Short mmCIF file of C-alpha atoms in Angstrom, two decimals:
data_model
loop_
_atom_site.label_atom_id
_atom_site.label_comp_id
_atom_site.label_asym_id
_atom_site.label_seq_id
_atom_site.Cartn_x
_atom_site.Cartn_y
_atom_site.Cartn_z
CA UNK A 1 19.82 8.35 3.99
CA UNK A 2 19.04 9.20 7.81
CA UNK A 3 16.53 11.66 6.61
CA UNK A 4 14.92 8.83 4.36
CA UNK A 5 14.61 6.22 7.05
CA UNK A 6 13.33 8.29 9.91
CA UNK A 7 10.18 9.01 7.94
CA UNK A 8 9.77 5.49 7.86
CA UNK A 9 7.08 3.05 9.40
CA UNK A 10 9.94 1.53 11.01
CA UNK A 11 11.66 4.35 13.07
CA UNK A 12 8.83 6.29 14.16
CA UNK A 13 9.48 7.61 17.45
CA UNK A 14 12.86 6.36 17.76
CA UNK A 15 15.16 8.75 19.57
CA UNK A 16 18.19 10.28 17.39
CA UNK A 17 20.99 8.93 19.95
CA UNK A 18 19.21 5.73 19.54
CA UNK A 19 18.66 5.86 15.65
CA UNK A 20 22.28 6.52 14.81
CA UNK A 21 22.95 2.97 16.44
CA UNK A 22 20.56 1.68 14.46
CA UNK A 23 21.47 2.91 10.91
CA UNK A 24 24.56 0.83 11.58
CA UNK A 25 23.12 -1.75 10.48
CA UNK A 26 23.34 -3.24 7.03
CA UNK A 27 20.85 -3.11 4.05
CA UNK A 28 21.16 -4.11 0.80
CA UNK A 29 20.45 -1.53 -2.31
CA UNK A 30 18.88 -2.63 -5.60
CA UNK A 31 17.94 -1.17 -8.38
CA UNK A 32 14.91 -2.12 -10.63
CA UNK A 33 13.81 -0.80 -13.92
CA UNK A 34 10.46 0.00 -14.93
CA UNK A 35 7.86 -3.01 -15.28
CA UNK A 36 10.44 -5.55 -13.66
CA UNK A 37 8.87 -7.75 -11.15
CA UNK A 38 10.37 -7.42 -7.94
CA UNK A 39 8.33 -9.64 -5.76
CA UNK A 40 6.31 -12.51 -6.87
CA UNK A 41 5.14 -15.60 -4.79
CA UNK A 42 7.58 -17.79 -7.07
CA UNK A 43 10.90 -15.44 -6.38
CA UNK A 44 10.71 -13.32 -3.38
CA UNK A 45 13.18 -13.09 -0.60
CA UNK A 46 12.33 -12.94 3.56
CA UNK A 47 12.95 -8.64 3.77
CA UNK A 48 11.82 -5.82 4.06
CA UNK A 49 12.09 -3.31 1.24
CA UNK A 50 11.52 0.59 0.97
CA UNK A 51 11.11 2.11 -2.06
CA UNK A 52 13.30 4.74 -1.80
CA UNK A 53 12.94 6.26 -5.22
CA UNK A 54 10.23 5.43 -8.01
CA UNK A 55 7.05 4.05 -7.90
CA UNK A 56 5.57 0.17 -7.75
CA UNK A 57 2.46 -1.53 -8.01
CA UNK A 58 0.99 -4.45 -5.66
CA UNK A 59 -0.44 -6.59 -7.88
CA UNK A 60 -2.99 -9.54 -7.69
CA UNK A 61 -1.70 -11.79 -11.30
CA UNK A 62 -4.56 -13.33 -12.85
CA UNK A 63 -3.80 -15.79 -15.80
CA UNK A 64 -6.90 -14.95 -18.19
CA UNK A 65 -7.28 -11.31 -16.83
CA UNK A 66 -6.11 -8.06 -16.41
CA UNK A 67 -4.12 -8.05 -13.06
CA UNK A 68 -6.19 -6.40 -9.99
CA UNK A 69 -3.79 -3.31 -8.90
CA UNK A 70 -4.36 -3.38 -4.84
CA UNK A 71 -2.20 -0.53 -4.07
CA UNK A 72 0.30 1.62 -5.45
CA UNK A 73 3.40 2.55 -3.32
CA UNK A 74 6.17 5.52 -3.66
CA UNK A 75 9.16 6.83 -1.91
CA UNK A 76 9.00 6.10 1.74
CA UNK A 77 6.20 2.92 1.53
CA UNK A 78 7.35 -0.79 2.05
CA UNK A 79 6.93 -4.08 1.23
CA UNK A 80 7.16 -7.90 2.19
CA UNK A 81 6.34 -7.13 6.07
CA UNK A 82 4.14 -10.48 6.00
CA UNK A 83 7.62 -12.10 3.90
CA UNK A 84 9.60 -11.55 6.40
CA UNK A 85 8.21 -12.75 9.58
CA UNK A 86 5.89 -15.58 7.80
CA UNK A 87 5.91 -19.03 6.36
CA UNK A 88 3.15 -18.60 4.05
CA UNK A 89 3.75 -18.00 0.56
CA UNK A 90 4.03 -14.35 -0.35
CA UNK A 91 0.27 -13.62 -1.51
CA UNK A 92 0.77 -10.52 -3.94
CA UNK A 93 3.33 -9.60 -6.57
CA UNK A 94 5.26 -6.02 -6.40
CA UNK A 95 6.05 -4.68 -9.81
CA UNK A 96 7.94 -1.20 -10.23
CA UNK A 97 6.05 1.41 -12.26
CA UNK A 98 8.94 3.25 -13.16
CA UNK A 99 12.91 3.11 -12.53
CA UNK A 100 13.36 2.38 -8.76
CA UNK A 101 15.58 2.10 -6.16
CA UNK A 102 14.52 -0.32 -3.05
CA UNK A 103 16.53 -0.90 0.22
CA UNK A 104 16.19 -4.12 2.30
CA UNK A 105 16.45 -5.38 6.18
CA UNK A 106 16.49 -8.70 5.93
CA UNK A 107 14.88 -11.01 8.69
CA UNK A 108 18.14 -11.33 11.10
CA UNK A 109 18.75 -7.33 10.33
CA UNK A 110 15.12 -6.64 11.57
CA UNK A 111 15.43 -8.91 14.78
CA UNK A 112 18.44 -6.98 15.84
CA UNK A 113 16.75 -3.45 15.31
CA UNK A 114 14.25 -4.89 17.69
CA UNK A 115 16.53 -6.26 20.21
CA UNK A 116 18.40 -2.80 19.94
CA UNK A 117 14.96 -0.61 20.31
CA UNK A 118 11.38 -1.81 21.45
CA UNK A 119 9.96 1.05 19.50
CA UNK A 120 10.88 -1.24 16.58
CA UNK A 121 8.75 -4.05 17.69
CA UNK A 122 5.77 -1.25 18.39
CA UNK A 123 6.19 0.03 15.19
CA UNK A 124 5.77 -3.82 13.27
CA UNK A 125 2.81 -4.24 15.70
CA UNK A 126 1.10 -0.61 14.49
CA UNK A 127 2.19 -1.35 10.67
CA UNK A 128 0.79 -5.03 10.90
CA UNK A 129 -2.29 -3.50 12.20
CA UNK A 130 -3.31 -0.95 9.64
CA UNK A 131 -2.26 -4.03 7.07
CA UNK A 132 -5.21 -6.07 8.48
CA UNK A 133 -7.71 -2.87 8.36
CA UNK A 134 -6.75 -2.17 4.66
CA UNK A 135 -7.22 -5.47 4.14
CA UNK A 136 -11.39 -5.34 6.22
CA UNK A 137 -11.57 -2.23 3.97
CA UNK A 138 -11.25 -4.27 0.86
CA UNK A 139 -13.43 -7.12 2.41
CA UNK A 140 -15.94 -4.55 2.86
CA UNK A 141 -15.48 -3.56 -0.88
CA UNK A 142 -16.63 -6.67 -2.02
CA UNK A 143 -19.20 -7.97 0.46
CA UNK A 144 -21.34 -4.84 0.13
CA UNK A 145 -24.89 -5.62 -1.87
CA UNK A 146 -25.32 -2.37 -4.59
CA UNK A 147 -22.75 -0.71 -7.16
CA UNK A 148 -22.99 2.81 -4.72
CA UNK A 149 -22.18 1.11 -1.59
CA UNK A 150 -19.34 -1.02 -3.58
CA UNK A 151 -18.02 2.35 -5.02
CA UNK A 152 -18.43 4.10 -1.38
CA UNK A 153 -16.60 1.42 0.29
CA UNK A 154 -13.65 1.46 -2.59
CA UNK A 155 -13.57 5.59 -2.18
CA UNK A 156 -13.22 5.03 1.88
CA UNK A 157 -10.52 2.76 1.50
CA UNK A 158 -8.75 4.90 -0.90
CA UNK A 159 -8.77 7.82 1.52
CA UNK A 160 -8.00 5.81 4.04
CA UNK A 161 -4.31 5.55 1.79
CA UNK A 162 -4.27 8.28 0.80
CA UNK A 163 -4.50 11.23 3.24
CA UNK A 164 -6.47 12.93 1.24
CA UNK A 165 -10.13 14.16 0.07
CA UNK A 166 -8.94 14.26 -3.42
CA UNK A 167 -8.17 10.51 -4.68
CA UNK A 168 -6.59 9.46 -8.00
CA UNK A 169 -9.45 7.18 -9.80
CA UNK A 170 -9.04 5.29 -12.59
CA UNK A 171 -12.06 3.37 -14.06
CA UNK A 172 -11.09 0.30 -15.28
CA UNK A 173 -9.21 -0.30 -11.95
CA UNK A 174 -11.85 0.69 -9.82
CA UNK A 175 -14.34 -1.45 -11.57
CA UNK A 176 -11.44 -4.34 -11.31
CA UNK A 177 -11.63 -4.06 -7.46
CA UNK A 178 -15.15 -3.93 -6.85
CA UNK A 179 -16.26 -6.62 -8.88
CA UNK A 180 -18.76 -4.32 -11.42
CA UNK A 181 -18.57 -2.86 -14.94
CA UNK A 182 -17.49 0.65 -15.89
CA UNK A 183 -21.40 1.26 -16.63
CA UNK A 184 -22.13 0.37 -13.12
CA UNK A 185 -18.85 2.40 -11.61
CA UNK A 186 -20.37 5.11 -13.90
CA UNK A 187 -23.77 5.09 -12.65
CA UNK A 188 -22.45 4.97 -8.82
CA UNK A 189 -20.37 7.97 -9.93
CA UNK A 190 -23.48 9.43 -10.84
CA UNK A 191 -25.70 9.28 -8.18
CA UNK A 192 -23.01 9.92 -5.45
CA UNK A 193 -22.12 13.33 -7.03
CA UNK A 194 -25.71 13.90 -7.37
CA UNK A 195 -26.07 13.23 -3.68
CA UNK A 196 -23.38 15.88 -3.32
CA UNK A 197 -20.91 13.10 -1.90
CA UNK A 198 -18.50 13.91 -4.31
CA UNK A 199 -16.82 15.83 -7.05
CA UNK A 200 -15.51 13.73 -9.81
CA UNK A 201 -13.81 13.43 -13.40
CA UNK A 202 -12.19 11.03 -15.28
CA UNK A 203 -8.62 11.17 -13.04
CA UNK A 204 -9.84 11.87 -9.77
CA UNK A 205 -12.66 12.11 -6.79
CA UNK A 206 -12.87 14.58 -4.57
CA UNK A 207 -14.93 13.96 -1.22
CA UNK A 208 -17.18 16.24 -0.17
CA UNK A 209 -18.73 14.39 2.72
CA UNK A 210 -16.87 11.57 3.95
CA UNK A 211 -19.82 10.95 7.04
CA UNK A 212 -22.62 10.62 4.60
CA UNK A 213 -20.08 7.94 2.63
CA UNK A 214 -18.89 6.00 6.22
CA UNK A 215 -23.03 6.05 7.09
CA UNK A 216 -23.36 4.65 3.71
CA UNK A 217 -21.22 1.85 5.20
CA UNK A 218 -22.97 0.88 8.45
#
């Protein structure tokens, strides 16, 4: 469990005297089966939660659609920052992909890590700020005028999440997020790898140039 929580947002640079005070704390463990709804803005609790095994889905719910899949977290990623601390209605639902296990900090057990360690507070701060440039990222998605630049913008953001020059891509989801058809996701595919921007196939991209994509951009 100390292994698990040290590679954490949360106790990043936290000192190991310092962390075993910490971990004293309580947190509640839940377990979830796969496609149960864990947050929703109808039934969600003020915590924090960290899936700790399994995967789950962020999910925008739409009523006559498909829902819009925003991001996609696994063991290690959290949830319900924004829940926590706020009294606005929690925007997204979190649904788990598979079997999961999630452990929460509530509100209270979050303000006393704090008082315990600033790095706590620094740590909210940095999270909280990568939240709002994800979310520009996906502004950015949507506000940009051709099906390439839509497409370059969604493949910038995903590396941005992932890590990684070789993203997962899906289709139907990525034509969900930008606003386009699969013909026009298709077509963007197209010219992109015939710029030699990218490598792609029908479960993944990889990037061969990320500058000519973030000049794409400006």
């Amino acid at each position: 469990m100390k292994n698990f929580f040290k590679e954490t947002f949360l106790f990043q640079g936290v000192s190991d005297e310092a962390f075993d005070l910490l971990l004293s704390n309580n947190f509640d463990r839940c377990e979830y089966k796969k496609g149960e709804i864990i947050y929703s803005p109808k039934d969600y609790d003020r915590k924090i939660g960290f899936i700790f095994s399994g995967k789950c889905a962020v999910l925008r719910e739409r009523h006559e659609a498909d829902d819009v899949i925003l991001n996609l977290l696994q063991k290690g990623d959290s949830f319900g920052v924004l829940a926590a601390f706020s009294t606005e209605e929690f925007p997204t639902s979190v649904r788990s992909m598979s079997d999961c296990e999630v452990l929460y900090f509530s509100k209270d057990e979050i303000i006393n890590l704090i008082e315990k360690s600033p790095q706590i507070s620094l740590n909210l701060i940095n999270f909280l700020a990568d939240r709002i440039a994800f979310l520009n990222r996906r502004i950015a998605t949507f506000t940009c005028s051709s099906a390439s630049n839509k497409l370059a913008s969604y493949i910038l953001s995903e590396y941005a999440r992932c890590g990684s020059d070789e993203i997962p891509f899906n289709c139907k989801r990525a034509a969900t997020v930008i606003n386009a058809g699969r013909a026009s996701v298709y077509r963007a595919l197209e010219s992109l790898s015939a710029e030699g921007v990218i490598i792609y196939d029908t479960k993944k991209i990889i990037i061969k140039n990320i500058e000519m994509i973030e000049r794409m951009l400006k």
